[in-house]
Short mmCIF file of the C-alpha atoms (twelve columns), coordinates in Angstrom:
data_MODEL
# 
_entry.id   MODEL 
# 
loop_
_atom_site.group_PDB 
_atom_site.id 
_atom_site.type_symbol 
_atom_site.label_atom_id 
_atom_site.label_alt_id 
_atom_site.label_comp_id 
_atom_site.label_asym_id 
_atom_site.label_seq_id 
_atom_site.Cartn_x 
_atom_site.Cartn_y 
_atom_site.Cartn_z 
_atom_site.pdbx_PDB_model_num 
ATOM 1   C CA . UNK A 1   0.000   0.000  0.000   1 
ATOM 2   C CA . UNK A 2   2.875   2.362  0.786   1 
ATOM 3   C CA . UNK A 3   4.400   1.891  -2.690  1 
ATOM 4   C CA . UNK A 4   1.068   2.589  -4.356  1 
ATOM 5   C CA . UNK A 5   0.619   5.767  -2.310  1 
ATOM 6   C CA . UNK A 6   4.140   6.951  -3.193  1 
ATOM 7   C CA . UNK A 7   3.497   6.246  -6.866  1 
ATOM 8   C CA . UNK A 8   0.248   8.256  -6.829  1 
ATOM 9   C CA . UNK A 9   1.952   11.072 -4.913  1 
ATOM 10  C CA . UNK A 10  4.812   11.248 -7.394  1 
ATOM 11  C CA . UNK A 11  2.334   11.410 -10.276 1 
ATOM 12  C CA . UNK A 12  0.210   14.133 -8.674  1 
ATOM 13  C CA . UNK A 13  3.266   16.119 -7.603  1 
ATOM 14  C CA . UNK A 14  4.409   16.286 -11.217 1 
ATOM 15  C CA . UNK A 15  1.093   17.689 -12.502 1 
ATOM 16  C CA . UNK A 16  0.226   21.347 -12.268 1 
ATOM 17  C CA . UNK A 17  -3.305  22.409 -11.438 1 
ATOM 18  C CA . UNK A 18  -3.710  23.661 -15.001 1 
ATOM 19  C CA . UNK A 19  -2.825  20.244 -16.430 1 
ATOM 20  C CA . UNK A 20  -5.121  18.495 -13.958 1 
ATOM 21  C CA . UNK A 21  -8.045  20.709 -14.982 1 
ATOM 22  C CA . UNK A 22  -7.258  20.238 -18.687 1 
ATOM 23  C CA . UNK A 23  -7.200  16.456 -18.287 1 
ATOM 24  C CA . UNK A 24  -10.483 16.462 -16.373 1 
ATOM 25  C CA . UNK A 25  -12.154 18.665 -18.986 1 
ATOM 26  C CA . UNK A 26  -10.833 16.489 -21.821 1 
ATOM 27  C CA . UNK A 27  -12.321 13.432 -20.105 1 
ATOM 28  C CA . UNK A 28  -15.712 15.172 -19.951 1 
ATOM 29  C CA . UNK A 29  -15.427 16.216 -23.619 1 
ATOM 30  C CA . UNK A 30  -14.650 12.623 -24.619 1 
ATOM 31  C CA . UNK A 31  -17.617 11.423 -22.581 1 
ATOM 32  C CA . UNK A 32  -19.891 13.939 -24.324 1 
ATOM 33  C CA . UNK A 33  -18.722 12.782 -27.735 1 
ATOM 34  C CA . UNK A 34  -19.147 9.119  -26.794 1 
ATOM 35  C CA . UNK A 35  -22.651 9.758  -25.447 1 
ATOM 36  C CA . UNK A 36  -23.506 11.612 -28.639 1 
ATOM 37  C CA . UNK A 37  -22.238 8.739  -30.776 1 
ATOM 38  C CA . UNK A 38  -24.442 6.203  -29.009 1 
ATOM 39  C CA . UNK A 39  -27.474 8.498  -29.136 1 
ATOM 40  C CA . UNK A 40  -27.687 9.322  -25.429 1 
ATOM 41  C CA . UNK A 41  -26.993 13.011 -25.927 1 
ATOM 42  C CA . UNK A 42  -29.430 15.184 -27.840 1 
ATOM 43  C CA . UNK A 43  -26.789 16.642 -30.156 1 
ATOM 44  C CA . UNK A 44  -25.245 15.274 -33.335 1 
ATOM 45  C CA . UNK A 45  -21.583 14.231 -33.052 1 
ATOM 46  C CA . UNK A 46  -20.576 16.390 -36.037 1 
ATOM 47  C CA . UNK A 47  -22.196 19.429 -34.449 1 
ATOM 48  C CA . UNK A 48  -20.252 18.791 -31.251 1 
ATOM 49  C CA . UNK A 49  -16.988 18.310 -33.149 1 
ATOM 50  C CA . UNK A 50  -17.576 21.470 -35.164 1 
ATOM 51  C CA . UNK A 51  -18.279 23.426 -32.006 1 
ATOM 52  C CA . UNK A 52  -15.161 22.022 -30.370 1 
ATOM 53  C CA . UNK A 53  -13.040 22.906 -33.395 1 
ATOM 54  C CA . UNK A 54  -14.331 26.481 -33.530 1 
ATOM 55  C CA . UNK A 55  -13.853 27.228 -29.841 1 
ATOM 56  C CA . UNK A 56  -10.407 25.614 -29.800 1 
ATOM 57  C CA . UNK A 57  -9.196  27.453 -32.901 1 
ATOM 58  C CA . UNK A 58  -10.748 30.786 -31.905 1 
ATOM 59  C CA . UNK A 59  -9.446  30.625 -28.355 1 
ATOM 60  C CA . UNK A 60  -5.957  29.619 -29.477 1 
ATOM 61  C CA . UNK A 61  -5.627  32.261 -32.174 1 
ATOM 62  C CA . UNK A 62  -7.166  35.072 -30.143 1 
ATOM 63  C CA . UNK A 63  -5.115  34.156 -27.088 1 
ATOM 64  C CA . UNK A 64  -1.970  34.519 -29.201 1 
ATOM 65  C CA . UNK A 65  -3.216  37.798 -30.646 1 
ATOM 66  C CA . UNK A 66  -4.016  39.310 -27.242 1 
ATOM 67  C CA . UNK A 67  -0.743  38.070 -25.759 1 
ATOM 68  C CA . UNK A 68  1.135   39.730 -28.612 1 
ATOM 69  C CA . UNK A 69  -0.955  42.920 -28.237 1 
ATOM 70  C CA . UNK A 70  -0.297  43.140 -24.494 1 
ATOM 71  C CA . UNK A 71  3.343   41.945 -24.804 1 
ATOM 72  C CA . UNK A 72  2.854   38.952 -22.516 1 
ATOM 73  C CA . UNK A 73  3.515   35.259 -22.776 1 
ATOM 74  C CA . UNK A 74  0.325   33.288 -23.423 1 
ATOM 75  C CA . UNK A 75  -0.494  30.459 -21.053 1 
ATOM 76  C CA . UNK A 76  -1.393  27.528 -23.318 1 
ATOM 77  C CA . UNK A 77  -3.238  25.609 -20.644 1 
ATOM 78  C CA . UNK A 78  -5.346  28.611 -19.669 1 
ATOM 79  C CA . UNK A 79  -6.479  29.141 -23.248 1 
ATOM 80  C CA . UNK A 80  -7.264  25.463 -23.599 1 
ATOM 81  C CA . UNK A 81  -9.268  25.507 -20.377 1 
ATOM 82  C CA . UNK A 82  -11.257 28.483 -21.671 1 
ATOM 83  C CA . UNK A 83  -12.036 26.673 -24.934 1 
ATOM 84  C CA . UNK A 84  -13.048 23.435 -23.217 1 
ATOM 85  C CA . UNK A 85  -15.273 25.234 -20.709 1 
ATOM 86  C CA . UNK A 86  -16.960 27.076 -23.582 1 
ATOM 87  C CA . UNK A 87  -17.518 23.811 -25.437 1 
ATOM 88  C CA . UNK A 88  -19.135 22.304 -22.357 1 
ATOM 89  C CA . UNK A 89  -21.345 25.287 -21.515 1 
ATOM 90  C CA . UNK A 90  -22.664 26.636 -24.824 1 
ATOM 91  C CA . UNK A 91  -25.128 24.932 -27.129 1 
ATOM 92  C CA . UNK A 92  -23.525 23.309 -30.159 1 
ATOM 93  C CA . UNK A 93  -23.684 25.295 -33.368 1 
ATOM 94  C CA . UNK A 94  -25.567 24.165 -36.409 1 
ATOM 95  C CA . UNK A 95  -25.332 27.081 -38.821 1 
ATOM 96  C CA . UNK A 96  -22.550 29.320 -40.069 1 
ATOM 97  C CA . UNK A 97  -23.957 32.239 -38.086 1 
ATOM 98  C CA . UNK A 98  -23.906 30.167 -34.886 1 
ATOM 99  C CA . UNK A 99  -20.283 29.219 -35.530 1 
ATOM 100 C CA . UNK A 100 -19.435 32.915 -35.924 1 
ATOM 101 C CA . UNK A 101 -21.245 33.621 -32.664 1 
ATOM 102 C CA . UNK A 102 -19.177 30.909 -30.981 1 
ATOM 103 C CA . UNK A 103 -15.994 32.517 -32.260 1 
ATOM 104 C CA . UNK A 104 -17.193 35.859 -30.905 1 
ATOM 105 C CA . UNK A 105 -17.977 34.332 -27.513 1 
ATOM 106 C CA . UNK A 106 -14.519 32.757 -27.447 1 
ATOM 107 C CA . UNK A 107 -13.025 36.139 -28.322 1 
ATOM 108 C CA . UNK A 108 -14.874 37.839 -25.474 1 
ATOM 109 C CA . UNK A 109 -13.775 35.132 -23.027 1 
ATOM 110 C CA . UNK A 110 -10.137 35.368 -24.086 1 
ATOM 111 C CA . UNK A 111 -10.189 39.173 -24.124 1 
ATOM 112 C CA . UNK A 112 -11.543 39.258 -20.585 1 
ATOM 113 C CA . UNK A 113 -8.491  37.314 -19.408 1 
ATOM 114 C CA . UNK A 114 -6.302  40.140 -20.647 1 
ATOM 115 C CA . UNK A 115 -8.565  43.020 -19.658 1 
ATOM 116 C CA . UNK A 116 -9.789  41.901 -16.232 1 
ATOM 117 C CA . UNK A 117 -6.498  41.452 -14.395 1 
ATOM 118 C CA . UNK A 118 -5.107  42.034 -10.928 1 
ATOM 119 C CA . UNK A 119 -1.370  42.540 -10.514 1 
ATOM 120 C CA . UNK A 120 -0.680  41.196 -13.970 1 
ATOM 121 C CA . UNK A 121 -2.712  37.984 -13.589 1 
ATOM 122 C CA . UNK A 122 -6.211  37.223 -14.762 1 
ATOM 123 C CA . UNK A 123 -8.673  36.944 -11.919 1 
ATOM 124 C CA . UNK A 124 -10.750 34.081 -13.260 1 
ATOM 125 C CA . UNK A 125 -10.946 31.863 -16.296 1 
ATOM 126 C CA . UNK A 126 -14.138 32.880 -18.046 1 
# 
């Protein structure tokens, strides 16, 4: 039992909180896609994948743009967390206009991380 505890402790000590949250969110995303594939979720798998692609791409690109604008180093995990939270909280898109709205929402979320700061750090991950 002691060896198992030490092994778990060494694994958890090597993970940052950002990575832990990313892994947990990815597990939930995978579960949502699996549930959609077997028909247990009321959304089409392609709609979910499209939504995921838009929020990931928008968040990534806009995070880089804002980091460059504000002369800071972007935190990859933070941007990924923002995108995954958006995927899990907004309704999947079905039309081109809805995909544009998703990109706009991602832009607002990323922008708030650069505009709502305290002592050079964002206060929350929108």
